[in-house]
Amino acid sequence: MTHQDAPAVAGIDVAVPSVARVYDYLLGGKDNFASDREVGDRLLAIAPDTTRTAPIHREFLVRGVRYLAGIGVTQFVDLGSGLPTADNTHQAAHAVDPRCSVVYVDHDPIVLAHGRAILADHPRTAVVQADFRSPDDVVSAPGFERLIDLSKPVAWLMLSVVHHLGDEENPNALVEEYKSRMTPGSHLFLSHFLRRPGDERIDRLEAVMQESLGSGRFRTQDEIEKYFDGMEMVHPGVVSTALWRPTAPVAPGDLETSHILISGGMAQKT
Ligand SMILES: C[S@@+](CC[C@H](N)C(=O)[O-])C[C@H]1O[C@@H](n2cnc3c(N)ncnc32)[C@H](O)[C@@H]1O
């Protein structure tokens, strides 16, 4: 079902695009409105070779979560989780270990509404509506307290969400705050828009996002690596998402596509 006009959740203004719904559109989902598709199409018009960027990123998410569940992590907090789509974090984790607890956190009310409906039958999962800029709100939410024991290792996912913080919001300090709350053995799994030197399209993409969504910052490889300061990087470090522990040969087209927009990596607190 593609919603054309009618709001799916009371109180949502379908004329105003949202990050979660634009991303859903780019992933091939159906929970988006004309205003969201217009933004997605404007981005794709600037960089037509990025149609695979969101699906490649989702495959990266799945590989990362499977890796974490495979080494024994059983608690996952997915900050800025987005709308539930195919291959969500709980599905990737439960495919490896059904005992995993997964808490989704997003500030968009549509994520809460759809997530709760989809996860109603999954007792080891919860959806929390909170702003991840307030870690206290996140960790004190009932769904979080029910499922996550902060005295044990947790995998903290910050995938394609930190780039929705402006420089004035000091994203480094926020990531450090979360790191300070991690018990040793915990992981940070983070991806971010990459500002590639010399790519003149980046400024145009950033301008469209800022104008239509009010957020979206591309940062350099060095700036992205800095989020992991003081932690032990998991091989191969911060790389193009297609190149992060691929399980099959990477198609040359996918490599080029994913290089354009997003870098990601994972590190452990020791
Ligand atoms: C591009 S989507 C990424 C979804 C998912 N993490 C992934 O990588 O597939 C970014 C999500 O972050 C959410 N988000 C942005 N700023 C947020 C904030 N301050 N607090 C909580 N969620 C936020 C948006 O609503 C959106 O659903």
XYZ file of C-alpha atoms and ligand atoms in Angstrom:
297
model
C 0.000 0.000 0.000
C 1.371 3.383 -0.915
C -0.233 6.185 1.044
C -1.015 9.027 -1.295
C -3.045 11.378 0.805
C -4.441 9.931 3.989
C -2.199 10.079 7.054
C -1.319 6.650 8.454
C -0.964 8.029 11.965
C -3.027 10.768 13.535
C -1.109 13.994 13.866
C 1.262 13.370 10.972
C 1.406 16.136 8.380
C 1.907 14.254 5.120
C 2.828 17.466 3.327
C 6.009 17.732 5.373
C 8.642 15.167 4.389
C 10.308 13.158 7.144
C 13.754 11.551 7.242
C 12.261 8.163 8.160
C 9.791 8.197 5.263
C 12.278 9.503 2.670
C 14.607 6.707 3.724
C 11.767 4.207 3.473
C 11.199 5.400 -0.101
C 14.886 5.024 -0.966
C 14.798 1.491 0.473
C 11.864 0.611 -1.775
C 9.307 0.687 1.081
C 5.675 1.717 0.910
C 5.280 3.856 4.024
C 5.929 7.175 2.356
C 3.975 10.080 0.942
C 4.280 12.297 -2.140
C 6.280 14.883 -0.174
C 8.811 12.208 0.832
C 9.103 10.792 -2.663
C 9.719 14.275 -4.039
C 12.731 14.718 -1.742
C 14.005 11.228 -2.598
C 13.692 11.973 -6.311
C 15.521 15.287 -5.947
C 18.420 13.477 -4.269
C 18.468 10.760 -6.901
C 18.400 13.398 -9.643
C 21.642 14.867 -8.272
C 23.274 11.451 -7.886
C 21.414 8.961 -10.108
C 24.051 6.311 -9.420
C 23.019 6.089 -5.751
C 19.829 4.067 -6.166
C 21.551 1.079 -4.516
C 23.027 3.087 -1.626
C 20.164 2.467 0.830
C 19.811 -1.281 0.061
C 23.606 -1.699 0.295
C 23.465 0.029 3.661
C 20.714 -2.328 4.823
C 22.876 -5.319 3.832
C 25.706 -3.771 5.866
C 23.350 -3.457 8.871
C 22.405 -7.141 8.574
C 26.039 -8.289 8.304
C 27.009 -6.184 11.311
C 24.164 -7.423 13.500
C 24.812 -11.035 12.519
C 28.483 -10.571 13.325
C 27.618 -9.181 16.763
C 25.084 -11.910 17.565
C 27.636 -14.442 16.310
C 30.249 -13.315 18.856
C 27.709 -13.583 21.674
C 26.169 -10.104 21.946
C 22.535 -10.523 23.026
C 21.462 -6.901 23.606
C 20.917 -4.427 20.760
C 19.839 -0.785 20.869
C 19.077 0.618 17.418
C 19.151 4.432 17.682
C 17.363 6.192 14.812
C 16.059 2.829 13.662
C 13.771 4.104 10.909
C 10.602 2.467 9.673
C 10.455 -1.289 9.892
C 11.204 -2.780 6.513
C 12.667 -6.049 5.313
C 15.723 -7.341 7.174
C 15.323 -5.431 10.402
C 17.754 -5.595 13.279
C 15.680 -8.079 15.318
C 15.349 -10.403 12.333
C 19.103 -10.377 11.702
C 19.858 -10.929 15.407
C 17.208 -13.603 15.942
C 18.390 -15.521 12.878
C 21.597 -16.106 14.856
C 20.252 -16.203 18.418
C 16.517 -15.960 19.190
C 17.306 -14.904 22.779
C 18.593 -11.494 21.635
C 16.819 -8.399 22.965
C 16.360 -5.558 20.483
C 15.168 -2.049 21.312
C 14.352 0.302 18.467
C 14.553 4.030 19.195
C 13.291 6.769 16.889
C 11.722 10.168 17.390
C 9.355 9.912 14.422
C 5.845 8.920 15.617
C 5.186 6.917 12.461
C 8.055 4.594 13.377
C 6.485 3.928 16.749
C 3.065 3.200 15.253
C 4.306 0.855 12.542
C 6.960 -0.716 14.688
C 4.596 -1.586 17.521
C 2.167 -3.224 15.082
C 4.895 -5.294 13.452
C 6.622 -6.248 16.693
C 3.504 -7.112 18.697
C 4.371 -10.818 18.474
C 8.024 -10.391 19.432
C 8.433 -10.294 23.226
C 12.201 -9.716 22.994
C 11.751 -6.456 21.076
C 10.449 -2.967 21.876
C 10.006 0.323 20.048
C 10.737 3.465 22.005
C 9.798 6.919 20.808
C 12.592 9.153 22.040
C 15.064 11.714 20.833
C 18.476 10.074 20.912
C 20.018 13.446 21.744
C 18.691 12.771 25.259
C 20.377 9.559 26.415
C 18.566 9.785 29.762
C 15.207 9.626 27.979
C 16.362 6.635 25.935
C 17.625 4.534 28.839
C 14.695 5.349 31.131
C 11.985 4.431 28.593
C 9.920 1.455 29.821
C 10.701 -0.701 26.772
C 14.404 -0.061 27.261
C 14.397 -0.833 30.977
C 12.435 -4.045 30.366
C 14.876 -5.460 27.836
C 18.329 -3.924 28.309
C 20.681 -4.530 31.226
C 23.338 -1.824 30.990
C 25.663 -3.720 33.318
C 26.121 -6.249 30.498
C 27.544 -5.633 26.986
C 25.219 -3.888 24.559
C 25.551 -3.280 20.827
C 24.668 0.357 20.187
C 23.657 0.983 16.590
C 23.911 4.539 15.259
C 23.352 3.845 11.603
C 22.743 6.794 9.294
C 21.488 8.882 12.186
C 24.419 10.914 13.562
C 24.571 12.802 10.244
C 21.163 14.239 11.117
C 22.850 16.246 13.870
C 24.236 19.646 12.983
C 27.725 20.682 14.076
C 26.149 23.042 16.602
C 24.561 20.011 18.295
C 28.034 18.590 18.960
C 27.554 15.023 17.730
C 30.981 13.988 19.046
C 29.987 14.888 22.602
C 26.753 12.917 22.244
C 28.534 9.810 20.943
C 31.066 10.171 23.787
C 28.187 10.342 26.258
C 26.819 7.030 24.968
C 30.322 5.522 25.024
C 30.716 6.567 28.653
C 27.580 4.570 29.498
C 28.847 1.409 27.786
C 30.122 -1.429 29.877
C 33.357 -3.022 28.570
C 32.604 -5.536 25.839
C 29.932 -3.266 24.365
C 30.081 -2.245 20.708
C 29.421 0.911 18.711
C 28.193 0.226 15.163
C 28.003 3.549 13.314
C 27.609 4.773 9.752
C 27.574 8.289 8.386
C 27.312 10.369 5.195
C 30.820 10.647 3.771
C 32.193 13.933 2.431
C 34.457 12.705 -0.336
C 37.064 15.270 -1.343
C 36.372 16.680 -4.778
C 32.813 15.405 -5.149
C 30.911 18.556 -6.063
C 27.560 16.792 -5.704
C 27.922 16.530 -1.918
C 27.150 20.207 -1.339
C 24.063 19.949 -3.533
C 22.813 16.823 -1.765
C 23.409 18.477 1.588
C 21.537 21.601 0.449
C 18.465 19.598 -0.630
C 18.401 17.738 2.688
C 18.830 20.864 4.756
C 16.135 22.675 2.829
C 13.568 19.857 2.787
C 14.339 17.917 5.998
C 16.218 20.445 8.109
C 19.146 18.073 8.615
C 21.814 16.082 6.805
C 25.546 16.692 7.173
C 28.294 14.996 5.182
C 31.487 14.590 7.220
C 35.007 13.578 6.245
C 36.525 10.139 6.762
C 38.641 11.562 9.616
C 35.585 13.068 11.294
C 33.725 9.750 11.053
C 36.679 7.788 12.431
C 36.820 10.165 15.389
C 33.490 8.854 16.687
C 35.309 5.593 17.499
C 38.174 7.238 19.420
C 39.376 5.217 22.391
C 37.728 2.003 21.214
C 39.137 -1.101 19.546
C 38.131 -1.129 15.893
C 36.713 -4.301 14.431
C 38.410 -5.184 11.127
C 38.366 -3.596 8.532
C 37.750 -0.246 10.252
C 35.672 2.581 8.805
C 35.072 1.790 5.153
C 32.535 2.009 2.389
C 29.568 -0.003 3.646
C 29.800 -2.484 0.760
C 33.348 -3.307 1.839
C 32.567 -3.959 5.497
C 33.033 -7.734 5.889
C 31.258 -8.691 2.658
C 30.040 -12.261 2.526
C 30.137 -12.433 -1.273
C 32.228 -10.751 -3.963
C 31.276 -7.070 -4.162
C 29.883 -6.017 -7.525
C 32.032 -3.162 -8.917
C 28.900 -1.044 -9.388
C 27.899 -1.525 -5.754
C 31.327 -0.523 -4.559
C 31.257 2.707 -6.504
C 27.675 3.442 -5.416
C 28.269 2.905 -1.733
C 31.548 4.814 -1.809
C 29.686 7.885 -2.859
C 27.589 8.398 0.209
C 28.215 6.403 3.361
C 31.083 5.039 5.441
C 30.620 2.835 8.453
C 32.440 0.766 11.012
C 32.276 -1.014 14.338
C 34.376 -0.867 17.494
C 34.412 -2.481 20.923
C 34.844 -0.803 24.273
C 37.664 -2.578 26.059
C 18.184 7.509 7.432
S 17.180 6.778 8.666
C 18.199 5.383 9.120
C 17.419 4.150 9.537
C 18.250 2.976 10.003
N 19.106 3.329 11.137
C 19.109 2.423 8.898
O 20.295 2.725 8.895
O 18.615 1.718 8.043
C 17.447 7.881 10.057
C 16.437 7.708 11.166
O 16.886 8.447 12.297
C 15.767 9.055 12.902
N 16.236 10.209 13.669
C 16.787 11.353 13.200
N 17.092 12.181 14.212
C 16.721 11.540 15.353
C 16.758 11.902 16.729
N 17.260 13.077 17.125
N 16.301 11.003 17.645
C 15.801 9.805 17.237
N 15.722 9.421 15.941
C 16.174 10.284 15.009
C 14.849 9.418 11.756
O 13.507 9.585 12.183
C 15.046 8.226 10.826
O 14.092 7.233 11.071
